[in-house]
Amino acid sequence: MNLNVRIEDPVELNVLGEPLQPCSHDPLTGYFRNGHCSAGPAGGAVHLICIAATAEFLAFSASVGNDLSTPRPEFNFPGLVAGNRWCLVAARWAQAHNAGKAPRVYLRSTNKRVLDMIPFEFLKACALDLN
């Protein structure tokens, strides 16, 4: 995984059909560590859903083998705490959703490509940024 690749000005869209908004710069998130849940030029990155981490979700994620709380400097990963925004792998979000532990999401920062894997209605039900 090349973590030095940067996509500075994403032309990707969010699930609302608008330009993809940043998810987080602190901690710096996204597969490309550019602050966006970008799929990238080839569309291969799957860290597509901008979540609000909660203690409950982080505990669930660790319990199924995806420890998101422990820092991993070798992967430029600071470790998450409740309240952090983070680009989550779509399959991980679906796994948490199926277990009733899905974190809330920011639709304006969630990549439209996720709709190939997760129905919009599921995401909308967990949205934090709808009026």
mmCIF file of C-alpha atoms in Angstrom:
data_model
loop_
_atom_site.group_PDB
_atom_site.id
_atom_site.type_symbol
_atom_site.label_atom_id
_atom_site.label_comp_id
_atom_site.label_asym_id
_atom_site.label_seq_id
_atom_site.Cartn_x
_atom_site.Cartn_y
_atom_site.Cartn_z
ATOM 1 C CA MET A 1 0.000 0.000 0.000
ATOM 2 C CA ASN A 2 1.496 3.331 -1.071
ATOM 3 C CA LEU A 3 0.524 5.891 1.548
ATOM 4 C CA ASN A 4 2.501 8.678 -0.099
ATOM 5 C CA VAL A 5 0.015 9.082 -2.956
ATOM 6 C CA ARG A 6 -2.033 12.251 -2.570
ATOM 7 C CA ILE A 7 -5.182 13.240 -4.382
ATOM 8 C CA GLU A 8 -5.388 16.922 -3.594
ATOM 9 C CA ASP A 9 -8.498 17.937 -5.504
ATOM 10 C CA PRO A 10 -10.946 15.049 -5.730
ATOM 11 C CA VAL A 11 -13.424 15.123 -8.569
ATOM 12 C CA GLU A 12 -15.332 12.285 -6.980
ATOM 13 C CA LEU A 13 -18.951 12.592 -5.888
ATOM 14 C CA ASN A 14 -20.683 11.863 -2.614
ATOM 15 C CA VAL A 15 -23.806 9.723 -2.173
ATOM 16 C CA LEU A 16 -25.947 12.834 -2.716
ATOM 17 C CA GLY A 17 -24.397 13.417 -6.158
ATOM 18 C CA GLU A 18 -22.438 16.475 -4.980
ATOM 19 C CA PRO A 19 -18.646 16.979 -4.916
ATOM 20 C CA LEU A 20 -17.118 14.796 -2.214
ATOM 21 C CA GLN A 21 -16.473 16.832 0.948
ATOM 22 C CA PRO A 22 -13.516 16.219 3.285
ATOM 23 C CA CYS A 23 -14.043 13.710 6.068
ATOM 24 C CA SER A 24 -11.149 14.541 8.416
ATOM 25 C CA HIS A 25 -7.746 16.163 8.438
ATOM 26 C CA ASP A 26 -7.231 15.485 12.177
ATOM 27 C CA PRO A 27 -6.760 12.600 12.225
ATOM 28 C CA LEU A 28 -5.794 12.564 8.562
ATOM 29 C CA THR A 29 -8.008 9.941 6.969
ATOM 30 C CA GLY A 30 -8.708 8.218 3.675
ATOM 31 C CA TYR A 31 -6.856 5.420 1.935
ATOM 32 C CA PHE A 32 -4.665 8.076 0.322
ATOM 33 C CA ARG A 33 -4.401 10.075 3.593
ATOM 34 C CA ASN A 34 -5.799 13.150 1.855
ATOM 35 C CA GLY A 35 -8.723 13.796 4.214
ATOM 36 C CA HIS A 36 -11.275 12.445 1.712
ATOM 37 C CA CYS A 37 -12.969 9.059 1.365
ATOM 38 C CA SER A 38 -11.585 8.848 -2.161
ATOM 39 C CA ALA A 39 -11.802 5.761 -4.340
ATOM 40 C CA GLY A 40 -8.824 7.062 -6.330
ATOM 41 C CA PRO A 41 -8.078 7.335 -10.025
ATOM 42 C CA ALA A 42 -8.512 3.604 -10.609
ATOM 43 C CA GLY A 43 -11.522 3.388 -8.262
ATOM 44 C CA GLY A 44 -9.920 0.644 -6.201
ATOM 45 C CA ALA A 45 -9.831 2.134 -2.701
ATOM 46 C CA VAL A 46 -12.723 0.975 -0.503
ATOM 47 C CA HIS A 47 -12.363 3.335 2.497
ATOM 48 C CA LEU A 48 -15.510 5.094 1.282
ATOM 49 C CA ILE A 49 -17.776 5.824 4.270
ATOM 50 C CA CYS A 50 -17.105 8.838 6.499
ATOM 51 C CA ILE A 51 -18.080 7.788 10.018
ATOM 52 C CA ALA A 52 -18.244 9.324 13.458
ATOM 53 C CA ALA A 53 -16.429 6.823 15.664
ATOM 54 C CA THR A 54 -18.089 5.833 18.925
ATOM 55 C CA ALA A 55 -16.735 3.767 21.790
ATOM 56 C CA GLU A 56 -19.393 1.130 21.065
ATOM 57 C CA PHE A 57 -18.393 0.869 17.401
ATOM 58 C CA LEU A 58 -14.656 0.787 18.185
ATOM 59 C CA ALA A 59 -15.219 -2.034 20.698
ATOM 60 C CA PHE A 60 -17.323 -3.963 18.169
ATOM 61 C CA SER A 61 -14.731 -3.465 15.445
ATOM 62 C CA ALA A 62 -11.957 -4.756 17.714
ATOM 63 C CA SER A 63 -14.110 -7.752 18.701
ATOM 64 C CA VAL A 64 -14.322 -8.840 15.040
ATOM 65 C CA GLY A 65 -10.607 -8.459 14.413
ATOM 66 C CA ASN A 66 -10.391 -4.865 13.162
ATOM 67 C CA ASP A 67 -8.698 -2.907 15.958
ATOM 68 C CA LEU A 68 -9.086 0.738 15.024
ATOM 69 C CA SER A 69 -8.025 2.097 18.421
ATOM 70 C CA THR A 70 -4.392 1.001 18.498
ATOM 71 C CA PRO A 71 -1.960 3.363 16.734
ATOM 72 C CA ARG A 72 -0.066 1.809 13.801
ATOM 73 C CA PRO A 73 2.590 4.372 12.835
ATOM 74 C CA GLU A 74 3.978 2.091 10.125
ATOM 75 C CA PHE A 75 0.673 2.597 8.277
ATOM 76 C CA ASN A 76 0.368 6.283 9.188
ATOM 77 C CA PHE A 77 -2.560 5.310 11.438
ATOM 78 C CA PRO A 78 -2.939 7.250 14.698
ATOM 79 C CA GLY A 79 -5.553 5.018 16.320
ATOM 80 C CA LEU A 80 -9.097 6.293 16.738
ATOM 81 C CA VAL A 81 -11.024 7.536 19.746
ATOM 82 C CA ALA A 82 -14.724 8.242 20.089
ATOM 83 C CA GLY A 83 -15.590 11.428 18.264
ATOM 84 C CA ASN A 84 -13.052 11.001 15.456
ATOM 85 C CA ARG A 85 -14.260 11.152 11.882
ATOM 86 C CA TRP A 86 -12.752 8.404 9.725
ATOM 87 C CA CYS A 87 -13.060 6.878 6.254
ATOM 88 C CA LEU A 88 -14.184 3.325 6.941
ATOM 89 C CA VAL A 89 -14.015 0.362 4.592
ATOM 90 C CA ALA A 90 -17.493 -0.216 3.161
ATOM 91 C CA ALA A 91 -17.545 -3.930 4.031
ATOM 92 C CA ARG A 92 -16.657 -3.110 7.664
ATOM 93 C CA TRP A 93 -19.539 -0.646 7.890
ATOM 94 C CA ALA A 94 -21.898 -3.265 6.413
ATOM 95 C CA GLN A 95 -20.617 -5.832 8.937
ATOM 96 C CA ALA A 96 -21.317 -3.413 11.798
ATOM 97 C CA HIS A 97 -24.730 -2.545 10.328
ATOM 98 C CA ASN A 98 -25.704 -6.207 10.162
ATOM 99 C CA ALA A 99 -24.699 -6.567 13.825
ATOM 100 C CA GLY A 100 -26.678 -3.478 14.869
ATOM 101 C CA LYS A 101 -23.456 -1.569 15.666
ATOM 102 C CA ALA A 102 -23.071 0.701 12.635
ATOM 103 C CA PRO A 103 -21.533 4.090 13.330
ATOM 104 C CA ARG A 104 -23.303 7.230 12.166
ATOM 105 C CA VAL A 105 -22.174 8.637 8.812
ATOM 106 C CA TYR A 106 -21.558 11.945 7.084
ATOM 107 C CA LEU A 107 -23.252 11.591 3.689
ATOM 108 C CA ARG A 108 -21.582 14.641 2.157
ATOM 109 C CA SER A 109 -18.203 13.027 2.863
ATOM 110 C CA THR A 110 -19.207 9.474 1.870
ATOM 111 C CA ASN A 111 -18.155 8.400 -1.607
ATOM 112 C CA LYS A 112 -20.867 7.627 -4.163
ATOM 113 C CA ARG A 113 -19.057 4.417 -5.137
ATOM 114 C CA VAL A 114 -20.252 2.862 -1.885
ATOM 115 C CA LEU A 115 -23.758 2.694 -3.371
ATOM 116 C CA ASP A 116 -22.573 -0.300 -5.420
ATOM 117 C CA MET A 117 -22.258 -2.168 -2.099
ATOM 118 C CA ILE A 118 -24.634 -0.557 0.406
ATOM 119 C CA PRO A 119 -28.158 0.753 -0.221
ATOM 120 C CA PHE A 120 -28.565 4.507 0.218
ATOM 121 C CA GLU A 121 -31.482 3.947 2.610
ATOM 122 C CA PHE A 122 -29.168 2.204 5.100
ATOM 123 C CA LEU A 123 -26.713 5.096 5.000
ATOM 124 C CA LYS A 124 -29.455 7.725 5.181
ATOM 125 C CA ALA A 125 -30.884 6.100 8.309
ATOM 126 C CA CYS A 126 -27.484 6.660 9.992
ATOM 127 C CA ALA A 127 -26.821 10.138 8.589
ATOM 128 C CA LEU A 128 -25.521 12.946 10.751
ATOM 129 C CA ASP A 129 -25.586 15.672 8.116
ATOM 130 C CA LEU A 130 -29.112 15.802 6.752
ATOM 131 C CA ASN A 131 -31.348 18.756 7.571
#
